[in-house]
Short mmCIF file of C-alpha atoms and ligand atoms in Angstrom, two decimals:
data_model
loop_
_atom_site.label_atom_id
_atom_site.label_comp_id
_atom_site.label_asym_id
_atom_site.label_seq_id
_atom_site.Cartn_x
_atom_site.Cartn_y
_atom_site.Cartn_z
CA MET A 13 33.73 -81.08 -76.95
CA GLY A 14 30.65 -81.15 -74.75
CA ASP A 15 29.81 -77.48 -75.00
CA PHE A 16 30.29 -77.33 -78.71
CA ASN A 17 28.07 -80.36 -79.38
CA GLN A 18 25.44 -78.87 -77.12
CA THR A 19 25.34 -75.63 -79.13
CA VAL A 20 25.14 -77.62 -82.38
CA ILE A 21 22.15 -79.58 -81.11
CA LEU A 22 20.40 -76.53 -79.68
CA ASP A 23 20.91 -74.67 -82.94
CA ALA A 24 19.51 -77.58 -84.96
CA ILE A 25 16.39 -77.61 -82.79
CA ARG A 26 16.07 -73.82 -83.01
CA ARG A 27 16.21 -73.87 -86.79
CA SER A 28 13.55 -76.57 -87.25
CA GLU A 29 10.02 -75.31 -87.86
CA GLN A 30 8.25 -78.25 -86.22
CA GLY A 31 10.87 -79.30 -83.68
CA LEU A 32 12.99 -82.44 -83.90
CA SER A 33 12.94 -85.83 -82.24
CA ARG A 34 16.10 -87.41 -80.84
CA VAL A 35 16.25 -89.78 -83.81
CA GLU A 36 15.97 -86.87 -86.25
CA LEU A 37 18.66 -85.01 -84.32
CA VAL A 38 21.06 -87.93 -84.67
CA SER A 39 20.79 -87.78 -88.45
CA ALA A 40 20.75 -83.95 -88.51
CA VAL A 41 23.95 -83.41 -86.52
CA GLY A 42 25.81 -86.67 -87.11
CA LEU A 43 26.53 -87.48 -83.46
CA ALA A 44 26.14 -90.86 -81.75
CA PRO A 45 22.63 -91.58 -80.39
CA GLN A 46 23.96 -91.84 -76.82
CA THR A 47 25.73 -88.47 -77.11
CA VAL A 48 22.57 -86.82 -78.45
CA SER A 49 20.51 -88.39 -75.72
CA ASN A 50 22.89 -87.17 -72.98
CA ILE A 51 23.00 -83.64 -74.34
CA VAL A 52 19.23 -83.47 -74.78
CA ARG A 53 18.90 -84.52 -71.14
CA ARG A 54 21.18 -81.64 -70.15
CA LEU A 55 19.23 -79.15 -72.30
CA LEU A 56 15.96 -80.34 -70.76
CA ASP A 57 17.40 -80.02 -67.25
CA SER A 58 18.56 -76.47 -67.93
CA ASP A 59 15.16 -75.58 -69.43
CA LEU A 60 16.59 -74.56 -72.79
CA VAL A 61 14.48 -77.11 -74.67
CA THR A 62 11.14 -78.63 -73.92
CA GLU A 63 9.31 -81.81 -74.91
CA ALA A 64 6.36 -80.86 -77.08
CA GLY A 65 4.19 -83.89 -77.73
CA LYS A 66 4.76 -87.18 -79.48
CA THR A 67 4.55 -88.22 -83.11
CA SER A 68 4.12 -91.77 -84.33
CA GLY A 69 6.00 -92.38 -87.55
CA GLY A 70 5.01 -95.84 -88.75
CA ALA A 71 6.85 -98.68 -87.06
CA GLY A 72 8.55 -98.30 -83.70
CA LYS A 73 7.50 -96.39 -80.66
CA PRO A 74 6.24 -92.78 -80.88
CA ARG A 75 8.93 -90.10 -80.92
CA THR A 76 9.01 -87.13 -78.58
CA THR A 77 9.35 -83.79 -80.34
CA LEU A 78 11.89 -81.36 -78.89
CA ARG A 79 11.45 -77.63 -79.24
CA VAL A 80 13.41 -74.66 -77.99
CA HIS A 81 11.96 -73.30 -74.76
CA ALA A 82 11.49 -69.60 -75.59
CA ALA A 83 11.57 -68.57 -71.94
CA GLY A 84 14.69 -70.63 -71.25
CA SER A 85 17.06 -67.77 -71.87
CA TYR A 86 16.92 -64.05 -72.67
CA ALA A 87 19.19 -61.29 -73.91
CA VAL A 88 19.05 -57.51 -73.62
CA GLY A 89 19.86 -55.51 -76.76
CA VAL A 90 20.53 -51.78 -76.74
CA GLN A 91 21.02 -49.45 -79.66
CA LEU A 92 22.99 -46.41 -78.65
CA ASP A 93 22.08 -43.86 -81.31
CA PRO A 94 23.23 -40.23 -80.90
CA ALA A 95 19.56 -39.18 -80.69
CA VAL A 96 17.68 -42.10 -79.05
CA THR A 97 18.53 -45.13 -76.96
CA THR A 98 16.39 -48.17 -77.75
CA SER A 99 16.37 -51.27 -75.55
CA VAL A 100 14.73 -54.63 -76.16
CA LEU A 101 14.50 -57.92 -74.30
CA LEU A 102 14.58 -60.96 -76.57
CA ASP A 103 13.63 -64.50 -75.66
CA LEU A 104 15.41 -67.56 -76.97
CA MET A 105 13.22 -67.67 -80.08
CA GLY A 106 14.15 -64.09 -80.94
CA THR A 107 10.82 -62.60 -79.96
CA VAL A 108 10.82 -59.09 -78.48
CA VAL A 109 9.12 -59.50 -75.09
CA ALA A 110 9.77 -55.96 -73.79
CA ARG A 111 10.92 -52.67 -75.26
CA ARG A 112 11.86 -49.20 -74.05
CA GLN A 113 13.05 -46.03 -75.76
CA VAL A 114 14.41 -42.78 -74.31
CA GLU A 115 16.29 -39.77 -75.64
CA THR A 116 20.05 -40.22 -75.48
CA PRO A 117 21.51 -37.64 -73.08
CA GLN A 118 22.92 -34.80 -75.14
CA GLY A 119 26.22 -33.12 -74.44
CA ASN A 120 29.61 -34.76 -74.42
CA ASP A 121 29.61 -36.85 -71.27
CA PRO A 122 29.76 -40.61 -71.89
CA ALA A 123 29.07 -41.23 -68.16
CA GLN A 124 25.52 -39.94 -68.59
CA VAL A 125 24.94 -42.26 -71.53
CA LEU A 126 26.33 -45.21 -69.55
CA ALA A 127 24.00 -44.39 -66.66
CA THR A 128 21.05 -44.23 -69.05
CA ILE A 129 21.81 -47.62 -70.62
CA THR A 130 22.25 -49.18 -67.17
CA ALA A 131 18.93 -47.76 -65.96
CA GLU A 132 17.09 -48.80 -69.13
CA ALA A 133 18.39 -52.37 -68.98
CA SER A 134 17.41 -52.63 -65.36
CA ALA A 135 13.92 -51.21 -65.99
CA LEU A 136 13.43 -53.63 -68.87
CA LEU A 137 14.21 -56.64 -66.66
CA THR A 138 12.08 -55.34 -63.81
CA GLU A 139 9.05 -54.62 -66.00
CA SER A 140 9.22 -57.97 -67.75
CA ARG A 141 9.80 -59.84 -64.45
CA VAL A 142 12.36 -62.06 -66.08
CA ASP A 143 14.63 -64.02 -63.78
CA ARG A 144 18.07 -62.37 -64.03
CA GLU A 145 19.66 -65.82 -63.85
CA ARG A 146 18.16 -66.49 -67.27
CA VAL A 147 19.63 -63.41 -68.94
CA ALA A 148 22.56 -64.44 -71.12
CA GLY A 149 23.92 -60.92 -71.39
CA LEU A 150 23.67 -57.40 -72.74
CA GLY A 151 24.51 -56.46 -76.32
CA VAL A 152 25.16 -52.82 -77.17
CA ALA A 153 25.14 -51.56 -80.75
CA THR A 154 27.05 -48.32 -81.09
CA PRO A 155 28.29 -46.03 -83.84
CA GLY A 156 31.84 -46.98 -84.86
CA PRO A 157 34.72 -47.11 -84.86
CA ILE A 158 35.08 -49.59 -82.03
CA ASP A 159 37.70 -51.96 -80.70
CA LYS A 160 35.56 -55.07 -80.66
CA ALA A 161 37.88 -57.26 -78.62
CA SER A 162 37.99 -54.86 -75.66
CA GLY A 163 34.49 -53.44 -76.14
CA THR A 164 35.88 -49.92 -76.48
CA VAL A 165 34.24 -47.13 -78.47
CA LEU A 166 37.13 -45.26 -80.11
CA ASP A 167 36.46 -41.84 -81.68
CA PRO A 168 33.00 -41.96 -83.21
CA PRO A 169 32.38 -38.88 -85.37
CA ASN A 170 28.71 -38.95 -84.35
CA LEU A 171 29.21 -39.09 -80.56
CA LEU A 172 30.71 -35.80 -79.46
CA GLY A 173 33.27 -36.00 -76.66
CA TRP A 174 33.73 -39.77 -76.87
CA HIS A 175 37.34 -40.86 -76.93
CA HIS A 176 38.31 -44.48 -76.17
CA VAL A 177 35.33 -45.15 -73.89
CA PRO A 178 35.48 -48.68 -72.38
CA LEU A 179 31.75 -49.21 -72.92
CA GLY A 180 31.86 -52.99 -72.49
CA SER A 181 33.72 -53.17 -69.18
CA ALA A 182 31.87 -50.16 -67.72
CA LEU A 183 28.46 -51.68 -68.48
CA ALA A 184 29.54 -55.12 -67.28
CA SER A 185 30.34 -53.68 -63.87
CA SER A 186 27.25 -51.44 -63.71
CA THR A 187 24.76 -54.11 -64.84
CA GLY A 188 26.45 -57.29 -63.61
CA LEU A 189 25.77 -58.87 -67.02
CA PRO A 190 28.21 -60.18 -69.62
CA VAL A 191 28.43 -57.39 -72.23
CA LEU A 192 29.12 -57.52 -75.93
CA VAL A 193 29.82 -54.36 -77.95
CA GLU A 194 29.11 -54.29 -81.68
CA LYS A 195 29.06 -51.69 -84.42
CA ASP A 196 25.46 -50.65 -85.13
CA VAL A 197 25.29 -51.80 -88.72
CA SER A 198 26.82 -55.21 -87.96
CA ALA A 199 24.23 -55.72 -85.23
CA ALA A 200 21.42 -54.88 -87.66
CA ALA A 201 22.77 -57.48 -90.10
CA ALA A 202 22.89 -60.07 -87.30
CA ALA A 203 19.17 -59.49 -86.68
CA GLU A 204 18.41 -60.13 -90.34
CA ILE A 205 20.32 -63.42 -90.15
CA TRP A 206 18.26 -64.49 -87.17
CA VAL A 207 15.02 -63.64 -88.97
CA SER A 208 16.00 -65.76 -91.95
CA GLY A 209 17.66 -68.38 -89.75
CA ARG A 210 15.17 -71.06 -90.59
CA ARG A 211 15.63 -70.57 -94.29
CA SER A 212 19.33 -71.28 -94.50
CA THR A 213 22.52 -69.27 -94.38
CA PRO A 214 21.71 -66.00 -96.14
CA SER A 215 24.11 -63.72 -97.98
CA PHE A 216 23.19 -60.06 -98.28
CA LEU A 217 24.30 -56.45 -97.97
CA PHE A 218 22.72 -54.42 -95.20
CA VAL A 219 22.81 -50.70 -95.99
CA TYR A 220 22.36 -48.61 -92.88
CA ILE A 221 20.80 -45.18 -93.29
CA GLY A 222 21.63 -43.28 -90.12
CA THR A 223 23.44 -40.08 -89.21
CA GLY A 224 26.16 -41.72 -91.29
CA ILE A 225 25.72 -44.32 -94.02
CA GLY A 226 27.26 -47.71 -93.32
CA CYS A 227 27.13 -51.19 -94.72
CA ALA A 228 27.41 -54.71 -93.38
CA VAL A 229 28.12 -57.77 -95.45
CA ALA A 230 26.70 -61.16 -94.52
CA LEU A 231 28.07 -64.14 -96.42
CA ASP A 232 26.74 -67.67 -95.85
CA GLY A 233 25.02 -66.60 -92.65
CA GLU A 234 27.98 -64.84 -91.04
CA VAL A 235 28.54 -61.09 -90.74
CA LEU A 236 31.99 -60.00 -91.87
CA HIS A 237 33.49 -58.06 -88.97
CA GLY A 238 36.99 -57.34 -90.19
CA VAL A 239 40.20 -57.47 -88.15
CA SER A 240 39.16 -54.75 -85.70
CA GLY A 241 35.38 -55.12 -85.97
CA ASN A 242 34.96 -52.10 -88.22
CA ALA A 243 34.21 -53.60 -91.64
CA GLY A 244 31.65 -51.73 -93.72
CA GLU A 245 32.91 -48.15 -93.58
CA ILE A 246 31.63 -46.95 -96.96
CA GLY A 247 31.53 -43.22 -96.18
CA HIS A 248 34.32 -42.46 -98.62
CA LEU A 249 33.11 -44.43 -101.62
CA VAL A 250 32.74 -41.84 -104.36
CA THR A 251 29.24 -41.62 -105.83
CA ASP A 252 29.56 -38.35 -107.74
CA VAL A 253 32.96 -37.19 -109.02
CA SER A 254 31.68 -33.62 -109.41
CA GLY A 255 30.02 -33.64 -105.99
CA PRO A 256 30.93 -31.50 -102.99
CA PRO A 257 34.39 -31.76 -101.39
CA CYS A 258 34.78 -34.23 -98.53
CA SER A 259 37.04 -34.03 -95.47
CA CYS A 260 39.05 -36.92 -96.92
CA GLY A 261 40.21 -34.80 -99.87
CA GLN A 262 38.04 -36.47 -102.52
CA ARG A 263 34.80 -35.11 -104.01
CA GLY A 264 31.34 -36.62 -103.88
CA CYS A 265 31.85 -39.32 -101.22
CA VAL A 266 28.85 -41.15 -99.72
CA ALA A 267 29.45 -39.08 -96.56
CA VAL A 268 28.74 -35.81 -98.40
CA THR A 269 26.18 -36.98 -100.97
CA CYS A 270 23.89 -39.55 -99.29
CA THR A 271 23.58 -38.59 -95.61
CA PRO A 272 20.65 -36.68 -94.07
CA ARG A 273 23.01 -33.77 -93.36
CA SER A 274 24.12 -33.56 -97.00
CA LEU A 275 20.52 -33.72 -98.22
CA VAL A 276 19.60 -30.85 -95.90
CA ARG A 277 22.57 -28.81 -97.12
CA GLU A 278 21.52 -29.32 -100.76
CA ALA A 279 17.91 -28.44 -99.97
CA ALA A 280 19.07 -25.22 -98.33
CA GLY A 281 21.10 -24.42 -101.45
CA LEU A 282 17.88 -24.66 -103.47
CA GLY A 283 15.95 -22.55 -100.99
CA LEU A 284 13.77 -25.51 -99.90
CA THR A 285 14.78 -25.21 -96.27
CA ALA A 286 16.60 -22.75 -94.02
CA VAL A 287 20.40 -22.67 -94.20
CA LEU A 288 21.84 -24.42 -91.12
CA PRO A 289 25.30 -23.63 -89.74
CA PRO A 290 27.92 -26.35 -90.37
CA ASP A 291 27.87 -27.29 -86.67
CA ALA A 292 24.06 -27.46 -86.43
CA ALA A 293 22.83 -29.92 -83.80
CA ASP A 294 21.68 -33.38 -84.91
CA SER A 295 18.14 -32.57 -83.82
CA GLU A 296 17.97 -29.53 -86.15
CA VAL A 297 19.32 -31.56 -89.07
CA THR A 298 16.86 -34.36 -88.34
CA ALA A 299 13.90 -31.97 -88.26
CA ALA A 300 14.89 -30.41 -91.60
CA PHE A 301 15.53 -33.83 -93.12
CA LEU A 302 12.11 -35.10 -92.07
CA ASP A 303 10.52 -31.95 -93.54
CA ILE A 304 12.17 -32.53 -96.91
CA CYS A 305 11.25 -36.24 -96.98
CA GLY A 306 7.68 -35.36 -95.97
CA ALA A 307 7.45 -32.78 -98.76
CA ALA A 308 8.78 -35.33 -101.27
CA LEU A 309 6.16 -37.85 -100.18
CA ALA A 310 3.44 -35.20 -100.41
CA GLY A 311 4.32 -34.57 -104.05
CA ASP A 312 6.68 -31.57 -103.89
CA GLU A 313 8.69 -31.99 -107.09
CA ALA A 314 11.88 -30.24 -106.03
CA ALA A 315 12.05 -32.18 -102.74
CA GLY A 316 11.27 -35.38 -104.63
CA ARG A 317 14.12 -34.77 -107.08
CA LEU A 318 16.53 -34.28 -104.17
CA VAL A 319 15.55 -37.55 -102.48
CA ASP A 320 15.68 -39.38 -105.81
CA GLN A 321 19.15 -37.98 -106.44
CA ALA A 322 20.31 -39.32 -103.07
CA ALA A 323 18.74 -42.67 -104.03
CA ALA A 324 20.65 -42.69 -107.31
CA ARG A 325 23.94 -41.96 -105.56
CA THR A 326 23.25 -44.65 -102.98
CA ALA A 327 22.49 -47.07 -105.82
CA ARG A 328 25.93 -46.34 -107.32
CA ALA A 329 27.62 -47.28 -104.05
CA VAL A 330 25.47 -50.40 -103.76
CA ALA A 331 26.32 -51.45 -107.32
CA THR A 332 30.03 -51.46 -106.47
CA LEU A 333 29.44 -53.35 -103.23
CA ARG A 334 27.28 -55.91 -104.97
CA ALA A 335 29.99 -56.53 -107.52
CA MET A 336 32.56 -56.94 -104.74
CA PHE A 337 30.62 -59.36 -102.59
CA ASP A 338 28.46 -61.24 -105.10
CA VAL A 339 25.26 -61.17 -103.08
CA ASP A 340 21.73 -61.29 -104.48
CA HIS A 341 19.91 -59.34 -101.79
CA VAL A 342 20.27 -55.79 -100.48
CA ILE A 343 18.43 -54.86 -97.28
CA PHE A 344 18.00 -51.24 -96.22
CA GLY A 345 17.38 -50.12 -92.65
CA GLY A 346 18.56 -47.82 -89.88
CA PRO A 347 17.11 -44.84 -88.03
CA PHE A 348 16.58 -42.68 -91.14
CA TRP A 349 15.43 -45.42 -93.46
CA ALA A 350 11.69 -45.02 -92.93
CA PRO A 351 11.42 -41.41 -94.23
CA VAL A 352 13.15 -42.27 -97.55
CA SER A 353 12.03 -45.88 -97.92
CA ALA A 354 9.11 -45.31 -100.32
CA ARG A 355 11.11 -43.30 -102.85
CA TYR A 356 14.28 -45.40 -102.48
CA LEU A 357 12.38 -48.66 -103.04
CA ALA A 358 10.65 -47.12 -106.05
CA ALA A 359 13.92 -45.95 -107.62
CA ILE A 360 16.81 -48.18 -106.59
CA PRO A 361 15.79 -51.61 -107.99
CA ALA A 362 15.48 -50.22 -111.53
CA LEU A 363 18.74 -48.28 -111.20
CA LEU A 364 20.58 -51.44 -110.14
CA ALA A 365 18.92 -53.68 -112.71
CA GLY A 366 20.42 -51.65 -115.53
CA HIS A 367 23.68 -50.80 -113.84
CA PRO A 368 26.86 -51.81 -115.70
CA VAL A 369 28.79 -52.38 -112.45
CA ALA A 370 26.15 -54.31 -110.51
CA GLY A 371 26.23 -57.37 -112.76
CA GLU A 372 23.48 -59.18 -114.59
CA ARG A 373 22.08 -61.52 -111.97
CA PRO A 374 18.82 -60.33 -110.42
CA LEU A 375 19.24 -58.36 -107.20
CA GLU A 376 16.47 -58.26 -104.63
CA VAL A 377 16.11 -54.88 -102.88
CA THR A 378 14.02 -54.69 -99.70
CA GLY A 379 13.63 -52.74 -96.47
CA THR A 380 14.20 -54.49 -93.14
CA VAL A 381 11.17 -56.37 -91.83
CA LEU A 382 12.24 -55.57 -88.26
CA GLY A 383 11.53 -51.86 -88.50
CA GLU A 384 13.24 -49.28 -86.34
CA ASP A 385 14.24 -51.79 -83.65
CA VAL A 386 16.39 -53.86 -86.02
CA THR A 387 19.69 -52.69 -84.52
CA ALA A 388 18.73 -53.21 -80.87
CA VAL A 389 17.25 -56.61 -81.73
CA GLY A 390 20.48 -57.48 -83.51
CA ALA A 391 22.57 -56.60 -80.47
CA ALA A 392 20.49 -59.04 -78.42
CA CYS A 393 20.70 -61.73 -81.15
CA LEU A 394 24.49 -61.51 -80.99
CA VAL A 395 24.39 -62.23 -77.27
CA LEU A 396 22.20 -65.29 -77.84
CA ASP A 397 24.47 -66.34 -80.70
CA ARG A 398 27.55 -66.09 -78.53
CA ALA A 399 25.93 -67.93 -75.66
CA LEU A 400 24.17 -70.62 -77.65
CA GLY A 401 25.09 -70.84 -81.30
CA PRO A 402 27.84 -72.84 -82.97
CA ARG A 403 30.16 -70.41 -84.65
CA ARG A 404 33.08 -70.56 -86.97
CA GLU A 405 35.61 -69.46 -84.36
CA ARG A 406 34.50 -72.26 -82.07
CA LEU A 407 34.93 -74.75 -84.87
CA LEU A 408 38.48 -73.47 -85.32
CA LEU A 409 39.16 -73.74 -81.60
CA GLN A 410 37.84 -77.27 -81.57
CA GLY A 411 39.82 -78.21 -84.67
ZN1 LIG B 5 35.42 -38.69 -98.35
#
């Protein structure tokens, strides 16, 4: 029970704005005063919490306030995106203390990508001069599908040449750190939970705008992972029954109506951009996509209509998801969120407010406050969570 109680106490301290005294901890976590005192001693000895002044609350002796020691533990988070690899170092309070970004090696050789992640993680630790002993682990957020239990990347449509790559075990041996592998969108949602961690246990949808469109569901402060860690595949939700055919056999799926590639294809059909071959490289698609979004922002009406149409289709998918999961907040983010964010945020709230499927309760629609690093930050948060936070599966184990 010792370890579990320790994570409960550390989590309670982490979530308190002003810190907590031992007496306040006893009432917050419901453990015996002697148990709390022993565990606090252990946390102080291991530098995970620190004593931060005394408060005198009426009668009795002054109480010592305990706060989390931000530099007591760290985690590395990496987002492996087909185009760029972003790495961050997070301290125990969730603050980004170092960051790096490089182009992801192109081609179809996972070994090159593994070498890049290993080098980036190492450079991050060297530059920040953090004691390796204090690094709880490395979290990697990758395009799915994955096998979460073994840390294997299966056959991601957006990573050419990857087939059952044991990302977790390979990085564990190359970095010497414990490694956790997570699907990109689930990692992004984990970061949002950390940000709102002091508020309570949030429930929301995270809609990920990347090379593909994905979704994560957080209910009562926990991300839903699914049996294999691949929950949130919304690519084949139909948003437009008369839309273009999809590889799945349906018409008008999210995958062919809401992605950057589909937007570029439609723009080419209208003569707004050059026609790209079906196997055009991601970089070409990205450049054309950014051009269209830029034109829309600059007032080009045809480009604006295209982006708004993608927003409307996305809103249809979100309406269904909202009805399924009964959340009151939708957060958008991901590598291609920024270029569409202004028009999406202008259009989508009104579309959802009047939508017959979405339900009547108000639905808050926002962009991530963590910007383009949200996914890498989330991968690091998951490492800290695993190392330090009380989680449902531990409760079950203890029960
Ligand atoms: Zn489909």
